[in-house]
Amino acid sequence: MAALIELQGITKSFAGIHALTEVDFDLHAGEVHALVGENGAGKSTLMRVLGGEMRPDSGRNLIEGQEVRLTGPTDAIGRGISVIHQEMALAPDLSVAENIFLGALPQGINWRRLRERARALIGRLGFEIAPGDQVSDLSVAHQQVVEIAKALSRDARVIVFDEPTAVLSTGDARRLLQIIKDLRASGVGIVYISHRLDEIYEIADRITVMKDGRRVDTVTPESTPVDELIRKMVGRPLSQLFGEKPDTQPGDEVLRVRNLHLPNGIHDVSFAIRRGEVVGLGGLVGSGRTEVARAIFGADPVSGGEMELNGQPYRPRSPRQAVRQGVGLVPEDRKGQGVVLDMEIRKNATMANSAPVTTAGFFRPAAERGLVEGLIRSLRIKLGSMNDPVSSLSGGNQQKVVLAKWFNADPDLIILDEPTRGVDVGAKTEIYTLVHRLAAEGKAVIVISSEHAELFGLCDRVLVMGEGELRGELLPAEFTEEKLLTLSMTRRQPAQAETMA
Amino acid sequence: MTENAASFNEAGTRRRFGFGRAFRQYGTFVIFVLLILVAQAQSDAFLTERNMMNVLRQMSGIGVMAIGMLFVILTRGIDLSVGSIAALGSVATAILVKEYPLPLALVLVVGMGAACGLISGIFIAFFRLPAFVITLAMMTAARGFALILSNGQPITLGAPGKALQGFGTSFTLGVPNPALLMIALFALAFVVLNYSRFGRLVKAIGSNEEAVRLSGISVPWYVLSVYVISGALSAVAGVLVTSRSGVGSASVGDGNELDVIAAVVIGGASLMGGVGGVINTFIGVLILGVIGNIMNLAGVPGYHQQVYLGVIIVAAVLIQNGSTLLRR
């Protein structure tokens, strides 16, 4: 049987840089073919070629054995290929039904029939979403369901998922994986791009590893253990991923939170953290981790409770006050909140603390350059020039710019919210090293992460949240995924509340 | 702008194509040079010192307002009240020079403009109301206030304003004083925007306000400041116009807000905030002035001029965004 899709010897370069070199890739009906590799390995570029968004410089594209030249995404969609991008392409102000049939709306719209068909498509995926709802009111998970329904409405035979679970909670991710399995059973060919290897091992029939724009290997999950797969991706073994945890003794208490209440339902959160400690904040997405972080940073209002910073009462009304008192936050949404994308790397790096390089509010250019050069070297940021915009960097290096900003501000407490989201394996390791370094320098570090391995690999202890409350604490001896999940889903006994601090 | 880069995200640490940026940065300059060449071909009277100085003097009010507008637009805002505040400044100047010593009178006038900006700024920065609506209200109110103060009549500066009128109508080193003041203010703005923390943050706020806030910076104060600056500079523009004509009038600056916005946009600034420069804005002001001047020299009737101006604005923006459009 001819493959549903076969890409042969695809080469594509931008401005002289080879993004893809002689890549072969094929996909059969009824299989899940996973695509893994570090950011910049060429996965998304390959999928853009597959989805007709980009024309390769050379190479052949066969659909069911027939060579084709896709003229654009519309052409690809017409041939049954749908790509669901990480940043979804929905119109937020339109209804669910309108989005599903967007681009295929008949001239005279029979709204009732359209809604019925939308409902049926969503129902096929095992969900119930009102077709009349506005898309911007939906959760990210439901938006993704709408995207998939949209693909199904166009009779997609090939669906490409680009990091679909990166923005989903664990429960929603599970349901998505189930949908993908169902689609596979119905004969759809699926390309699955993800950094989450556990998911890949669960659903993939074949795995293609890419590195530096080349295909390294195509393997089956049964024949390839995880560590071998990672070695193919990065060229070094898994045990080195988290780096050496420095042997630091916790120092004085930096932050103490007592019975923190927030207007959005977070309640009775109490904990303390000392200098040199790395404390994880775990739990499901939506359990209140980010909200607690933002409240400590003064970004969102607090409705009750007390905080102490370095023994002094602490109640920041704005991030400005928090920063002045020695608190920093690396937010979860890097591009939306962490960096000013279009602004120079240099200017981003000195944004939180420009006092050392300014006189009377004016920058001393040489001093600023020197300071930023030091940060770039110390954090090993890979860049062309410090005067390039941050948008010219890869995800990992962008995140390092955010970290550089806070290294420069030198806070006593730094909160890292999903510090490695969308960051490739190589840069992850370097970010882990930086986290250890922050702790070794005597800072208190709070790490929020949905990757349990990351929490366990990085933290001295992990606080677990669930449904807006702090449900318990895990020490290294108890670092297992089951313990964390059980704790996050178990309502707290009143007596436990006292022992948390 | 960012779309170009987004189309090949996976290519790692690649440099962004410099083409679009270059166009944005130098497109304005190219347009200006082309315009000069066309103008020279059209009329011998164009490239005379006298004519050049005339253009500079005519544009001094617009130019000064454009500085404030640039700062506002960089934060992703808009200020429709500049022309009306200039009118208020003009009327107030004519009244106050008769009551107070000149320096004090001028300080009061500029302070009044700043106060207008402060009022708009408070609503925009702290109550987070749309700048378009608030400054539209200020535009109406300030004009009304100027009409009340002047009773709808032009007020001559008279004897007490002699020194001011002397400044406004004379030259230093062959350059009209109002134009010199405008150039000095542009130079100051250049230093502030490019070398001060304030300037940098104003630009950053227009680009990504939330990232700036989460860097521990109090965004509302910066937003407030740009409206205060714009108000103060608009009053300065009113003073300049009055110093040239010797008359304070509530009809000064009528419709100027659109010329000012046009100058800033021709200068390559983005109404989406974060993009724009002082030198380019200055050239934008000159382009606007030269276009009017050429058409006057060529004898194009006033009503036609407006149509051409519209076409030229679109052309300028098209050229600046040309590379982005071609890529599609």
CSV table of N, CA, C and O in Angstrom, one decimal, chain A residues 120-194:
chain,number,residue,atom,x,y,z
A,120,ALA,N,-22.6,17.6,15.9
A,120,ALA,CA,-22.3,16.2,15.6
A,120,ALA,C,-20.8,15.9,15.5
A,120,ALA,O,-20.3,14.9,16.1
A,121,LEU,N,-20.0,16.9,14.9
A,121,LEU,CA,-18.6,16.7,14.8
A,121,LEU,C,-17.9,16.7,16.2
A,121,LEU,O,-17.1,15.8,16.5
A,122,ILE,N,-18.4,17.6,17.0
A,122,ILE,CA,-17.8,17.7,18.4
A,122,ILE,C,-18.2,16.4,19.2
A,122,ILE,O,-17.4,15.9,19.9
A,123,GLY,N,-19.4,16.0,18.9
A,123,GLY,CA,-19.9,14.8,19.6
A,123,GLY,C,-19.0,13.6,19.2
A,123,GLY,O,-18.7,12.7,20.1
A,124,ARG,N,-18.6,13.5,18.0
A,124,ARG,CA,-17.8,12.4,17.5
A,124,ARG,C,-16.5,12.3,18.3
A,124,ARG,O,-15.9,11.3,18.4
A,125,LEU,N,-16.1,13.5,18.8
A,125,LEU,CA,-14.8,13.5,19.5
A,125,LEU,C,-15.1,13.3,21.0
A,125,LEU,O,-14.2,13.3,21.8
A,126,GLY,N,-16.4,13.1,21.4
A,126,GLY,CA,-16.7,12.7,22.8
A,126,GLY,C,-16.8,14.0,23.6
A,126,GLY,O,-16.6,13.9,24.9
A,127,PHE,N,-17.0,15.1,23.0
A,127,PHE,CA,-17.2,16.3,23.9
A,127,PHE,C,-18.5,16.9,23.7
A,127,PHE,O,-19.2,16.6,22.7
A,128,GLU,N,-18.9,17.8,24.6
A,128,GLU,CA,-20.1,18.6,24.4
A,128,GLU,C,-19.8,20.0,24.5
A,128,GLU,O,-19.5,20.5,25.6
A,129,ILE,N,-19.8,20.7,23.4
A,129,ILE,CA,-19.6,22.2,23.5
A,129,ILE,C,-20.7,22.8,22.7
A,129,ILE,O,-21.0,22.3,21.6
A,130,ALA,N,-21.3,23.8,23.2
A,130,ALA,CA,-22.4,24.4,22.5
A,130,ALA,C,-21.9,25.1,21.3
A,130,ALA,O,-21.0,26.0,21.4
A,131,PRO,N,-22.4,24.8,20.1
A,131,PRO,CA,-21.9,25.4,18.8
A,131,PRO,C,-22.1,26.9,18.8
A,131,PRO,O,-21.4,27.6,18.0
A,132,GLY,N,-23.0,27.4,19.6
A,132,GLY,CA,-23.2,28.9,19.5
A,132,GLY,C,-22.3,29.7,20.4
A,132,GLY,O,-22.2,30.9,20.4
A,133,ASP,N,-21.5,29.0,21.3
A,133,ASP,CA,-20.6,29.7,22.2
A,133,ASP,C,-19.5,30.4,21.4
A,133,ASP,O,-19.0,29.9,20.4
A,134,GLN,N,-19.1,31.5,22.0
A,134,GLN,CA,-18.0,32.3,21.4
A,134,GLN,C,-16.7,31.6,21.8
A,134,GLN,O,-16.5,31.2,22.9
A,135,VAL,N,-15.8,31.5,20.8
A,135,VAL,CA,-14.6,30.7,21.0
A,135,VAL,C,-13.7,31.3,22.1
A,135,VAL,O,-13.1,30.5,22.9
A,136,SER,N,-13.7,32.6,22.3
A,136,SER,CA,-12.8,33.2,23.3
A,136,SER,C,-13.3,32.8,24.7
A,136,SER,O,-12.6,33.0,25.7
A,137,ASP,N,-14.5,32.4,24.8
A,137,ASP,CA,-15.0,32.0,26.1
A,137,ASP,C,-14.6,30.5,26.5
A,137,ASP,O,-14.9,30.1,27.6
A,138,LEU,N,-14.1,29.8,25.5
A,138,LEU,CA,-13.8,28.4,25.8
A,138,LEU,C,-12.4,28.2,26.5
A,138,LEU,O,-11.5,29.1,26.3
A,139,SER,N,-12.2,27.1,27.2
A,139,SER,CA,-10.9,26.8,27.7
A,139,SER,C,-10.0,26.4,26.5
A,139,SER,O,-10.5,26.1,25.4
A,140,VAL,N,-8.7,26.4,26.8
A,140,VAL,CA,-7.8,26.1,25.8
A,140,VAL,C,-8.0,24.7,25.2
A,140,VAL,O,-8.0,24.4,24.0
A,141,ALA,N,-8.4,23.8,26.1
A,141,ALA,CA,-8.7,22.4,25.7
A,141,ALA,C,-9.8,22.3,24.8
A,141,ALA,O,-9.8,21.7,23.7
A,142,HIS,N,-10.9,23.1,25.1
A,142,HIS,CA,-12.0,23.0,24.2
A,142,HIS,C,-11.8,23.7,22.9
A,142,HIS,O,-12.3,23.3,21.9
A,143,GLN,N,-10.9,24.7,22.9
A,143,GLN,CA,-10.5,25.4,21.7
A,143,GLN,C,-9.8,24.4,20.8
A,143,GLN,O,-10.0,24.4,19.6
A,144,GLN,N,-9.0,23.5,21.4
A,144,GLN,CA,-8.3,22.5,20.6
A,144,GLN,C,-9.3,21.5,20.0
A,144,GLN,O,-9.1,21.1,18.9
A,145,VAL,N,-10.3,21.2,20.8
A,145,VAL,CA,-11.3,20.3,20.3
A,145,VAL,C,-12.0,20.9,19.0
A,145,VAL,O,-12.2,20.3,18.0
A,146,VAL,N,-12.2,22.2,19.1
A,146,VAL,CA,-12.8,22.9,18.0
A,146,VAL,C,-11.9,22.9,16.8
A,146,VAL,O,-12.4,22.6,15.6
A,147,GLU,N,-10.6,23.0,17.0
A,147,GLU,CA,-9.6,22.9,15.9
A,147,GLU,C,-9.7,21.5,15.3
A,147,GLU,O,-9.7,21.4,14.0
A,148,ILE,N,-9.8,20.5,16.1
A,148,ILE,CA,-9.8,19.2,15.6
A,148,ILE,C,-11.1,18.9,14.8
A,148,ILE,O,-11.1,18.4,13.7
A,149,ALA,N,-12.2,19.5,15.3
A,149,ALA,CA,-13.5,19.3,14.7
A,149,ALA,C,-13.5,20.0,13.3
A,149,ALA,O,-14.0,19.5,12.3
A,150,LYS,N,-12.7,21.2,13.3
A,150,LYS,CA,-12.6,21.9,12.0
A,150,LYS,C,-11.9,21.0,11.0
A,150,LYS,O,-12.3,20.9,9.8
A,151,ALA,N,-10.8,20.3,11.5
A,151,ALA,CA,-10.1,19.5,10.5
A,151,ALA,C,-11.0,18.3,10.0
A,151,ALA,O,-11.0,18.0,8.9
A,152,LEU,N,-11.8,17.8,11.0
A,152,LEU,CA,-12.7,16.7,10.6
A,152,LEU,C,-13.7,17.1,9.6
A,152,LEU,O,-14.1,16.4,8.7
A,153,SER,N,-14.2,18.4,9.8
A,153,SER,CA,-15.2,18.9,8.9
A,153,SER,C,-14.7,18.9,7.5
A,153,SER,O,-15.5,19.0,6.5
A,154,ARG,N,-13.4,19.0,7.3
A,154,ARG,CA,-12.8,19.1,6.0
A,154,ARG,C,-12.4,17.7,5.5
A,154,ARG,O,-11.5,17.6,4.6
A,155,ASP,N,-12.9,16.7,6.1
A,155,ASP,CA,-12.5,15.3,5.8
A,155,ASP,C,-11.0,15.1,5.8
A,155,ASP,O,-10.5,14.5,4.8
A,156,ALA,N,-10.4,15.6,6.8
A,156,ALA,CA,-8.9,15.4,6.9
A,156,ALA,C,-8.5,13.9,7.0
A,156,ALA,O,-9.1,13.2,7.8
A,157,ARG,N,-7.6,13.5,6.2
A,157,ARG,CA,-7.1,12.2,6.3
A,157,ARG,C,-5.7,12.2,7.0
A,157,ARG,O,-5.2,11.2,7.4
A,158,VAL,N,-5.1,13.4,7.0
A,158,VAL,CA,-3.9,13.6,7.7
A,158,VAL,C,-4.0,14.8,8.7
A,158,VAL,O,-4.4,15.8,8.2
A,159,ILE,N,-3.8,14.5,9.9
A,159,ILE,CA,-3.8,15.7,10.9
A,159,ILE,C,-2.5,15.8,11.6
A,159,ILE,O,-1.9,14.8,12.1
A,160,VAL,N,-1.9,17.0,11.5
A,160,VAL,CA,-0.6,17.2,12.2
A,160,VAL,C,-0.9,17.9,13.5
A,160,VAL,O,-1.6,19.0,13.5
A,161,PHE,N,-0.4,17.4,14.6
A,161,PHE,CA,-0.6,18.1,15.9
A,161,PHE,C,0.8,18.6,16.3
A,161,PHE,O,1.7,17.8,16.5
A,162,ASP,N,0.9,19.9,16.4
A,162,ASP,CA,2.2,20.5,16.8
A,162,ASP,C,2.1,20.9,18.3
A,162,ASP,O,1.5,21.9,18.7
A,163,GLU,N,2.8,20.1,19.1
A,163,GLU,CA,2.8,20.4,20.6
A,163,GLU,C,1.4,20.6,21.2
A,163,GLU,O,1.2,21.6,21.8
A,164,PRO,N,0.5,19.7,20.9
A,164,PRO,CA,-0.9,20.0,21.3
A,164,PRO,C,-1.1,20.1,22.9
A,164,PRO,O,-1.9,20.8,23.4
A,165,THR,N,-0.3,19.3,23.6
A,165,THR,CA,-0.6,19.2,25.0
A,165,THR,C,0.2,20.2,25.9
A,165,THR,O,0.0,20.3,27.1
A,166,ALA,N,1.0,21.0,25.2
A,166,ALA,CA,1.9,21.9,26.0
A,166,ALA,C,1.0,22.9,26.8
A,166,ALA,O,1.4,23.3,27.9
A,167,VAL,N,-0.2,23.2,26.3
A,167,VAL,CA,-1.0,24.2,27.0
A,167,VAL,C,-2.1,23.5,27.8
A,167,VAL,O,-3.0,24.2,28.3
A,168,LEU,N,-2.2,22.2,27.8
A,168,LEU,CA,-3.3,21.5,28.4
A,168,LEU,C,-3.0,21.0,29.8
A,168,LEU,O,-1.8,20.7,30.2
A,169,SER,N,-4.0,20.9,30.7
A,169,SER,CA,-3.8,20.3,32.0
A,169,SER,C,-3.7,18.8,31.7
A,169,SER,O,-4.0,18.3,30.7
A,170,THR,N,-3.3,18.1,32.8
A,170,THR,CA,-3.0,16.6,32.6
A,170,THR,C,-4.3,15.9,32.2
A,170,THR,O,-4.3,15.1,31.3
A,171,GLY,N,-5.4,16.3,32.8
A,171,GLY,CA,-6.7,15.6,32.5
A,171,GLY,C,-7.1,15.8,31.0
A,171,GLY,O,-7.4,14.9,30.3
A,172,ASP,N,-7.0,17.1,30.6
A,172,ASP,CA,-7.3,17.4,29.2
A,172,ASP,C,-6.4,16.7,28.2
A,172,ASP,O,-6.8,16.3,27.1
A,173,ALA,N,-5.1,16.7,28.6
A,173,ALA,CA,-4.1,16.0,27.7
A,173,ALA,C,-4.5,14.6,27.5
A,173,ALA,O,-4.4,14.0,26.4
A,174,ARG,N,-4.9,13.9,28.6
A,174,ARG,CA,-5.3,12.5,28.5
A,174,ARG,C,-6.5,12.3,27.5
A,174,ARG,O,-6.5,11.4,26.7
A,175,ARG,N,-7.4,13.3,27.6
A,175,ARG,CA,-8.6,13.2,26.7
A,175,ARG,C,-8.2,13.4,25.3
A,175,ARG,O,-8.7,12.7,24.4
A,176,LEU,N,-7.2,14.3,25.1
A,176,LEU,CA,-6.7,14.6,23.7
A,176,LEU,C,-6.1,13.3,23.2
A,176,LEU,O,-6.3,12.9,22.0
A,177,LEU,N,-5.3,12.7,24.0
A,177,LEU,CA,-4.6,11.5,23.5
A,177,LEU,C,-5.6,10.4,23.1
A,177,LEU,O,-5.4,9.7,22.1
A,178,GLN,N,-6.7,10.3,23.9
A,178,GLN,CA,-7.7,9.4,23.6
A,178,GLN,C,-8.4,9.7,22.2
A,178,GLN,O,-8.6,8.8,21.4
A,179,ILE,N,-8.6,11.0,22.0
A,179,ILE,CA,-9.2,11.4,20.7
A,179,ILE,C,-8.2,11.0,19.6
A,179,ILE,O,-8.7,10.4,18.5
A,180,ILE,N,-6.9,11.2,19.8
A,180,ILE,CA,-6.0,10.8,18.7
A,180,ILE,C,-6.0,9.3,18.5
A,180,ILE,O,-6.0,8.9,17.3
A,181,LYS,N,-6.1,8.6,19.5
A,181,LYS,CA,-6.2,7.1,19.3
A,181,LYS,C,-7.5,6.7,18.5
A,181,LYS,O,-7.4,5.9,17.7
A,182,ASP,N,-8.6,7.4,18.9
A,182,ASP,CA,-9.8,7.1,18.1
A,182,ASP,C,-9.7,7.5,16.6
A,182,ASP,O,-10.1,6.8,15.8
A,183,LEU,N,-9.0,8.7,16.4
A,183,LEU,CA,-8.8,9.1,15.0
A,183,LEU,C,-8.0,8.1,14.3
A,183,LEU,O,-8.3,7.7,13.1
A,184,ARG,N,-7.0,7.6,15.0
A,184,ARG,CA,-6.1,6.6,14.3
A,184,ARG,C,-6.9,5.3,14.0
A,184,ARG,O,-6.8,4.8,12.9
A,185,ALA,N,-7.8,4.9,14.9
A,185,ALA,CA,-8.6,3.7,14.7
A,185,ALA,C,-9.5,3.9,13.5
A,185,ALA,O,-9.8,3.0,12.8
A,186,SER,N,-9.9,5.2,13.2
A,186,SER,CA,-10.8,5.4,12.1
A,186,SER,C,-10.0,5.6,10.8
A,186,SER,O,-10.6,6.0,9.8
A,187,GLY,N,-8.7,5.4,10.8
A,187,GLY,CA,-7.9,5.4,9.6
A,187,GLY,C,-7.2,6.7,9.3
A,187,GLY,O,-6.6,6.8,8.2
A,188,VAL,N,-7.3,7.7,10.2
A,188,VAL,CA,-6.6,9.0,9.9
A,188,VAL,C,-5.1,8.8,10.2
A,188,VAL,O,-4.8,8.1,11.1
A,189,GLY,N,-4.3,9.4,9.4
A,189,GLY,CA,-2.9,9.4,9.6
A,189,GLY,C,-2.5,10.6,10.5
A,189,GLY,O,-3.0,11.7,10.2
A,190,ILE,N,-1.7,10.4,11.5
A,190,ILE,CA,-1.5,11.5,12.4
A,190,ILE,C,0.0,11.7,12.6
A,190,ILE,O,0.8,10.8,12.9
A,191,VAL,N,0.4,13.0,12.5
A,191,VAL,CA,1.8,13.3,12.8
A,191,VAL,C,1.7,14.0,14.2
A,191,VAL,O,0.9,15.0,14.4
A,192,TYR,N,2.5,13.6,15.1
A,192,TYR,CA,2.4,14.1,16.5
A,192,TYR,C,3.8,14.7,16.9
A,192,TYR,O,4.8,14.0,17.0
A,193,ILE,N,3.8,16.0,17.1
A,193,ILE,CA,5.1,16.7,17.6
A,193,ILE,C,4.9,17.0,19.0
A,193,ILE,O,3.9,17.6,19.5
A,194,SER,N,5.9,16.6,19.8
A,194,SER,CA,5.8,16.9,21.3
A,194,SER,C,7.2,16.8,21.9
A,194,SER,O,8.0,16.1,21.4
